[in-house]
């Protein structure tokens, strides 16, 4: 079967709205998207890293010698096998909407828990290796008002304070943004966008006066998902084409192509602003006449 041709340059609003209905299949899409991301990372990472799918985000107890430690486990991890470093690509990546001091993204009363992908550095013998970067794909239960919001925000803080890079991906336009500094799309705040991506780098450290930064990508309904620099160890990065991963996810399952049928009415259209509903219709009209 040929690849699905989408009228949308970025997030497919028909698919996204269908998935976000009760029993709409979001968990199925989440799992498929995680696998596509893991496979993309494995094909892109330097030879001294690897990506590994894991169980959903949770806290587990590990024993080393006579001591026990707690850590969170994401859906996918990336590990480094050696300390070799390669040049960092900088060309042909999306310019962030904003660069924020990472300290400004910590709110005392924020809580959340998205499902994740993580990246590890392999230390040459024992698995999993050193946790380098975590990638979280947010689910409704993990956003403000959700049942796991508090727990995730605690883990988010722990992750960044342990100098682990963090990427957070949000396709859930019907819920409030993860951080209060971000314009609230459901409340129709000025300059709000339906989708966003955060890329947080806590280096050199997460101490007061010596914080890292967070690149914020705001994404409109008629814009592609970004190509962003994924931070690894120190100054090492790779380019991740999130739009390519998203498109491959749609093409990975027949059910997603069926749900993405843009000839059907847009489900839950009222969750988009009037301006975005018009943008969506413009995309559909242009696709039909092309």
C-alpha positions as a LaTeX table, in Angstrom:
\begin{tabular}{lrrr}
\hline
Residue & $x$ (\AA) & $y$ (\AA) & $z$ (\AA) \\
\hline
Unk1 & 0.00 & 0.00 & 0.00 \\
Unk2 & 1.30 & 3.46 & $-0.89$ \\
Unk3 & 2.03 & 5.96 & 1.86 \\
Unk4 & $-0.85$ & 8.05 & 3.14 \\
Unk5 & $-0.87$ & 11.52 & 1.62 \\
Unk6 & $-1.88$ & 14.02 & 4.29 \\
Unk7 & $-3.38$ & 17.45 & 3.60 \\
Unk8 & $-1.60$ & 18.64 & 6.73 \\
Unk9 & 2.07 & 19.67 & 6.71 \\
Unk10 & 2.34 & 18.78 & 10.42 \\
Unk11 & $-0.05$ & 17.20 & 12.92 \\
Unk12 & $-3.00$ & 15.59 & 11.14 \\
Unk13 & $-5.98$ & 17.29 & 12.81 \\
Unk14 & $-8.42$ & 14.59 & 11.65 \\
Unk15 & $-6.28$ & 11.81 & 13.11 \\
Unk16 & $-5.45$ & 13.74 & 16.27 \\
Unk17 & $-9.06$ & 14.62 & 17.02 \\
Unk18 & $-10.19$ & 11.04 & 16.39 \\
Unk19 & $-7.52$ & 9.69 & 18.73 \\
Unk20 & $-8.51$ & 12.09 & 21.51 \\
Unk21 & $-12.15$ & 10.97 & 21.61 \\
Unk22 & $-13.18$ & 8.51 & 24.36 \\
Unk23 & $-11.70$ & 5.13 & 23.37 \\
Unk24 & $-10.27$ & 6.86 & 20.32 \\
Unk25 & $-7.02$ & 4.91 & 20.25 \\
Unk26 & $-4.54$ & 7.40 & 21.73 \\
Unk27 & $-2.69$ & 4.66 & 23.64 \\
Unk28 & $-2.26$ & 2.67 & 20.43 \\
Unk29 & $-0.89$ & 5.70 & 18.59 \\
Unk30 & 1.37 & 6.54 & 21.52 \\
Unk31 & 2.92 & 3.07 & 21.43 \\
Unk32 & 3.44 & 3.19 & 17.66 \\
Unk33 & 4.93 & 6.69 & 17.83 \\
Unk34 & 7.36 & 5.59 & 20.54 \\
Unk35 & 8.53 & 2.66 & 18.41 \\
Unk36 & 9.01 & 4.89 & 15.36 \\
Unk37 & 11.00 & 7.33 & 17.45 \\
Unk38 & 13.13 & 4.55 & 18.91 \\
Unk39 & 13.91 & 3.17 & 15.45 \\
Unk40 & 14.74 & 6.62 & 14.12 \\
Unk41 & 17.08 & 7.31 & 17.03 \\
Unk42 & 18.81 & 3.96 & 16.64 \\
Unk43 & 19.49 & 4.77 & 12.98 \\
Unk44 & 20.69 & 8.31 & 13.77 \\
Unk45 & 22.64 & 8.15 & 17.02 \\
Unk46 & 26.46 & 7.96 & 17.04 \\
Unk47 & 27.88 & 4.46 & 17.28 \\
Unk48 & 28.53 & 4.83 & 21.01 \\
Unk49 & 24.82 & 5.29 & 21.81 \\
Unk50 & 21.76 & 3.11 & 21.46 \\
Unk51 & 18.01 & 3.48 & 21.90 \\
Unk52 & 15.99 & 0.85 & 23.74 \\
Unk53 & 12.22 & 0.64 & 24.28 \\
Unk54 & 11.21 & 0.21 & 27.90 \\
Unk55 & 8.08 & 0.05 & 30.00 \\
Unk56 & 5.96 & 3.14 & 30.54 \\
Unk57 & 7.21 & 5.85 & 32.88 \\
Unk58 & 7.39 & 4.51 & 36.41 \\
Unk59 & 9.58 & 4.40 & 39.49 \\
Unk60 & 11.59 & 1.26 & 40.06 \\
Unk61 & 14.00 & 0.14 & 42.77 \\
Unk62 & 17.46 & $-1.02$ & 41.68 \\
Unk63 & 20.03 & $-2.81$ & 43.82 \\
Unk64 & 23.77 & $-2.26$ & 43.36 \\
Unk65 & 25.93 & $-4.15$ & 45.82 \\
Unk66 & 24.21 & $-3.57$ & 49.21 \\
Unk67 & 22.52 & $-0.29$ & 48.29 \\
Unk68 & 19.18 & 0.49 & 46.70 \\
Unk69 & 18.31 & 3.42 & 44.46 \\
Unk70 & 15.17 & 4.77 & 42.86 \\
Unk71 & 14.91 & 5.85 & 39.23 \\
Unk72 & 12.20 & 6.49 & 36.70 \\
Unk73 & 11.88 & 4.35 & 33.58 \\
Unk74 & 10.66 & 5.77 & 30.26 \\
Unk75 & 9.41 & 3.93 & 27.18 \\
Unk76 & 12.68 & 4.21 & 25.21 \\
Unk77 & 16.22 & 4.76 & 26.37 \\
Unk78 & 19.37 & 5.78 & 24.51 \\
Unk79 & 22.75 & 4.62 & 25.72 \\
Unk80 & 26.32 & 5.51 & 24.79 \\
Unk81 & 28.77 & 2.65 & 24.27 \\
Unk82 & 32.03 & 4.63 & 24.45 \\
Unk83 & 33.18 & 8.14 & 25.26 \\
Unk84 & 34.00 & 8.96 & 21.63 \\
Unk85 & 32.58 & 12.29 & 20.48 \\
Unk86 & 31.65 & 13.47 & 17.02 \\
Unk87 & 30.96 & 16.86 & 15.55 \\
Unk88 & 27.54 & 18.35 & 16.26 \\
Unk89 & 25.26 & 19.11 & 13.28 \\
Unk90 & 23.85 & 22.63 & 13.28 \\
Unk91 & 22.49 & 23.19 & 9.76 \\
Unk92 & 18.90 & 22.75 & 8.60 \\
Unk93 & 17.25 & 22.69 & 12.00 \\
Unk94 & 14.14 & 24.59 & 13.10 \\
Unk95 & 14.73 & 27.83 & 14.99 \\
Unk96 & 13.05 & 27.59 & 18.41 \\
Unk97 & 10.11 & 29.87 & 19.10 \\
Unk98 & 11.93 & 30.93 & 22.26 \\
Unk99 & 14.87 & 30.04 & 24.49 \\
Unk100 & 13.91 & 30.14 & 28.16 \\
Unk101 & 16.07 & 29.92 & 31.28 \\
Unk102 & 15.45 & 26.42 & 32.55 \\
Unk103 & 15.01 & 27.79 & 36.06 \\
Unk104 & 11.87 & 29.60 & 34.90 \\
Unk105 & 10.19 & 26.31 & 33.96 \\
Unk106 & 10.03 & 25.03 & 37.54 \\
Unk107 & 6.80 & 25.82 & 39.34 \\
Unk108 & 6.24 & 24.63 & 42.89 \\
Unk109 & 2.66 & 23.51 & 42.27 \\
Unk110 & 3.15 & 22.02 & 38.82 \\
Unk111 & 2.66 & 18.30 & 38.47 \\
Unk112 & 2.46 & 15.96 & 35.51 \\
Unk113 & 3.50 & 12.60 & 34.14 \\
Unk114 & 3.85 & 11.94 & 30.40 \\
Unk115 & 4.91 & 8.66 & 28.83 \\
Unk116 & 8.46 & 8.72 & 27.58 \\
Unk117 & 11.45 & 7.84 & 25.47 \\
Unk118 & 14.89 & 8.00 & 27.08 \\
Unk119 & 18.47 & 8.07 & 25.79 \\
Unk120 & 21.37 & 6.41 & 27.59 \\
Unk121 & 25.14 & 6.29 & 27.32 \\
Unk122 & 26.39 & 2.70 & 27.41 \\
Unk123 & 29.34 & 2.40 & 29.77 \\
Unk124 & 30.90 & $-0.66$ & 28.15 \\
Unk125 & 29.42 & $-3.49$ & 30.15 \\
Unk126 & 26.48 & $-3.20$ & 32.48 \\
Unk127 & 23.07 & $-2.25$ & 31.17 \\
Unk128 & 21.43 & 0.14 & 30.93 \\
Unk129 & 24.35 & 2.56 & 31.15 \\
Unk130 & 24.23 & 6.28 & 31.87 \\
Unk131 & 20.93 & 8.06 & 31.32 \\
Unk132 & 21.61 & 10.93 & 28.92 \\
Unk133 & 18.30 & 12.23 & 27.55 \\
Unk134 & 14.64 & 11.47 & 28.16 \\
Unk135 & 11.89 & 12.11 & 25.62 \\
Unk136 & 8.34 & 12.37 & 26.94 \\
Unk137 & 5.22 & 12.09 & 24.77 \\
Unk138 & 2.50 & 13.64 & 26.88 \\
Unk139 & $-0.82$ & 11.93 & 27.55 \\
Unk140 & $-3.95$ & 13.57 & 28.96 \\
Unk141 & $-3.58$ & 11.95 & 32.39 \\
Unk142 & $-0.14$ & 13.52 & 32.70 \\
Unk143 & $-1.11$ & 17.11 & 31.96 \\
Unk144 & $-2.55$ & 19.71 & 34.35 \\
Unk145 & $-5.71$ & 18.33 & 35.89 \\
Unk146 & $-4.75$ & 14.76 & 35.03 \\
Unk147 & $-4.42$ & 11.94 & 37.54 \\
Unk148 & $-0.60$ & 11.69 & 37.19 \\
Unk149 & 0.20 & 15.40 & 36.85 \\
Unk150 & 1.77 & 15.80 & 40.32 \\
Unk151 & 3.90 & 12.70 & 40.12 \\
Unk152 & 5.30 & 13.56 & 36.70 \\
Unk153 & 6.23 & 17.11 & 37.67 \\
Unk154 & 8.18 & 15.73 & 40.61 \\
Unk155 & 9.99 & 13.29 & 38.31 \\
Unk156 & 10.56 & 16.04 & 35.76 \\
Unk157 & 12.34 & 18.08 & 38.39 \\
Unk158 & 14.38 & 15.10 & 39.57 \\
Unk159 & 15.37 & 14.33 & 35.99 \\
Unk160 & 16.68 & 17.83 & 35.29 \\
Unk161 & 18.42 & 18.15 & 38.64 \\
Unk162 & 20.28 & 14.93 & 37.86 \\
Unk163 & 21.60 & 16.61 & 34.65 \\
Unk164 & 19.51 & 14.51 & 32.30 \\
Unk165 & 18.33 & 16.29 & 29.15 \\
Unk166 & 14.57 & 16.30 & 28.67 \\
Unk167 & 12.41 & 16.57 & 25.53 \\
Unk168 & 8.65 & 16.96 & 26.04 \\
Unk169 & 6.23 & 16.57 & 23.11 \\
Unk170 & 2.62 & 17.73 & 23.38 \\
Unk171 & 0.00 & 17.06 & 20.69 \\
Unk172 & $-2.90$ & 17.49 & 23.15 \\
Unk173 & $-4.39$ & 20.84 & 22.15 \\
Unk174 & $-7.54$ & 20.34 & 24.24 \\
Unk175 & $-5.64$ & 20.48 & 27.54 \\
Unk176 & $-3.71$ & 23.21 & 29.33 \\
Unk177 & 0.01 & 23.46 & 28.56 \\
Unk178 & 2.53 & 21.79 & 30.81 \\
Unk179 & 4.01 & 25.10 & 32.01 \\
Unk180 & 2.02 & 28.14 & 33.06 \\
Unk181 & 4.41 & 30.43 & 31.14 \\
Unk182 & 3.08 & 28.98 & 27.87 \\
Unk183 & $-0.07$ & 30.64 & 26.42 \\
Unk184 & $-3.10$ & 28.47 & 27.21 \\
Unk185 & $-4.71$ & 27.25 & 23.98 \\
Unk186 & $-7.96$ & 25.84 & 25.49 \\
Unk187 & $-8.53$ & 29.24 & 27.14 \\
Unk188 & $-7.87$ & 30.99 & 23.80 \\
Unk189 & $-4.94$ & 32.97 & 25.17 \\
Unk190 & $-3.27$ & 35.37 & 22.72 \\
Unk191 & $-0.41$ & 33.79 & 20.73 \\
Unk192 & $-1.32$ & 30.28 & 21.94 \\
Unk193 & $-0.65$ & 27.37 & 19.57 \\
Unk194 & $-2.22$ & 23.90 & 19.71 \\
Unk195 & 1.00 & 21.87 & 19.79 \\
Unk196 & 4.46 & 22.35 & 21.24 \\
Unk197 & 7.82 & 20.74 & 21.97 \\
Unk198 & 10.21 & 21.56 & 24.84 \\
Unk199 & 13.92 & 20.68 & 24.65 \\
Unk200 & 15.57 & 21.20 & 28.05 \\
Unk201 & 19.32 & 21.03 & 28.63 \\
Unk202 & 20.32 & 21.36 & 32.31 \\
Unk203 & 24.05 & 21.69 & 31.64 \\
Unk204 & 26.34 & 22.92 & 33.05 \\
Unk205 & 24.26 & 22.25 & 36.17 \\
Unk206 & 20.81 & 22.81 & 37.56 \\
Unk207 & 21.90 & 24.97 & 40.49 \\
Unk208 & 20.68 & 28.47 & 41.14 \\
Unk209 & 22.67 & 30.95 & 39.08 \\
Unk210 & 24.06 & 28.19 & 36.90 \\
Unk211 & 20.99 & 26.84 & 35.11 \\
Unk212 & 20.57 & 25.41 & 31.65 \\
Unk213 & 18.08 & 26.43 & 28.99 \\
Unk214 & 14.88 & 25.18 & 27.42 \\
Unk215 & 14.17 & 25.58 & 23.69 \\
Unk216 & 10.43 & 26.02 & 23.13 \\
Unk217 & 8.83 & 25.17 & 19.77 \\
Unk218 & 5.29 & 26.50 & 19.27 \\
Unk219 & 3.53 & 24.72 & 16.38 \\
Unk220 & 0.46 & 25.89 & 14.46 \\
Unk221 & $-2.08$ & 23.60 & 12.77 \\
Unk222 & $-0.61$ & 24.45 & 9.37 \\
Unk223 & 3.06 & 24.09 & 10.29 \\
Unk224 & 5.31 & 21.01 & 10.27 \\
Unk225 & 6.75 & 19.58 & 13.44 \\
Unk226 & 10.30 & 20.80 & 14.08 \\
Unk227 & 13.70 & 19.43 & 13.21 \\
Unk228 & 15.44 & 20.00 & 16.52 \\
Unk229 & 18.83 & 19.38 & 18.08 \\
Unk230 & 18.56 & 16.54 & 20.58 \\
Unk231 & 21.17 & 17.07 & 23.33 \\
Unk232 & 23.34 & 14.12 & 24.34 \\
Unk233 & 26.56 & 14.28 & 26.41 \\
Unk234 & 27.99 & 17.78 & 26.96 \\
Unk235 & 28.04 & 19.57 & 23.57 \\
Unk236 & 27.15 & 16.50 & 21.50 \\
Unk237 & 23.81 & 16.60 & 19.65 \\
Unk238 & 21.92 & 14.92 & 16.85 \\
Unk239 & 19.17 & 16.28 & 14.60 \\
Unk240 & 15.71 & 14.73 & 15.07 \\
Unk241 & 13.14 & 15.27 & 12.31 \\
Unk242 & 9.98 & 14.92 & 14.37 \\
Unk243 & 7.73 & 15.43 & 11.35 \\
Unk244 & 9.28 & 12.45 & 9.59 \\
Unk245 & 8.76 & 10.32 & 12.70 \\
Unk246 & 5.14 & 11.43 & 12.92 \\
Unk247 & 4.45 & 10.71 & 9.25 \\
Unk248 & 6.08 & 7.28 & 9.53 \\
Unk249 & 3.86 & 6.54 & 12.53 \\
Unk250 & 0.72 & 7.21 & 10.47 \\
Unk251 & 2.00 & 4.95 & 7.71 \\
Unk252 & 2.95 & 2.22 & 10.18 \\
Unk253 & $-0.63$ & 1.20 & 10.88 \\
Unk254 & $-3.75$ & 0.91 & 8.74 \\
Unk255 & $-5.91$ & 2.05 & 11.64 \\
Unk256 & $-4.14$ & 5.42 & 11.71 \\
Unk257 & $-4.70$ & 5.93 & 7.99 \\
Unk258 & $-8.38$ & 5.08 & 8.46 \\
Unk259 & $-8.74$ & 7.51 & 11.35 \\
Unk260 & $-6.94$ & 10.18 & 9.32 \\
Unk261 & $-9.64$ & 10.15 & 6.63 \\
Unk262 & $-9.99$ & 13.86 & 5.93 \\
Unk263 & $-13.15$ & 13.35 & 3.86 \\
Unk264 & $-15.06$ & 12.85 & 7.11 \\
Unk265 & $-16.12$ & 15.77 & 9.34 \\
Unk266 & $-13.47$ & 16.88 & 11.80 \\
Unk267 & $-14.25$ & 15.35 & 15.19 \\
Unk268 & $-14.28$ & 17.71 & 18.17 \\
Unk269 & $-13.74$ & 20.67 & 15.85 \\
Unk270 & $-14.78$ & 23.05 & 18.62 \\
Unk271 & $-11.58$ & 22.26 & 20.48 \\
Unk272 & $-9.73$ & 24.29 & 17.86 \\
Unk273 & $-10.03$ & 28.07 & 17.73 \\
Unk274 & $-12.16$ & 29.59 & 14.99 \\
Unk275 & $-8.98$ & 30.82 & 13.32 \\
Unk276 & $-7.48$ & 27.33 & 13.37 \\
Unk277 & $-10.69$ & 25.77 & 12.06 \\
Unk278 & $-10.39$ & 28.15 & 9.12 \\
Unk279 & $-6.73$ & 27.24 & 8.63 \\
Unk280 & $-7.70$ & 23.56 & 8.61 \\
Unk281 & $-10.39$ & 24.17 & 6.02 \\
Unk282 & $-7.93$ & 26.10 & 3.86 \\
Unk283 & $-5.53$ & 23.13 & 3.96 \\
Unk284 & $-8.31$ & 20.72 & 3.01 \\
Unk285 & $-9.50$ & 22.93 & 0.14 \\
Unk286 & $-5.96$ & 23.28 & $-1.22$ \\
Unk287 & $-5.40$ & 19.51 & $-0.99$ \\
Unk288 & $-8.60$ & 18.72 & $-2.88$ \\
Unk289 & $-7.69$ & 21.07 & $-5.73$ \\
Unk290 & $-4.06$ & 19.97 & $-6.01$ \\
\hline
\end{tabular}
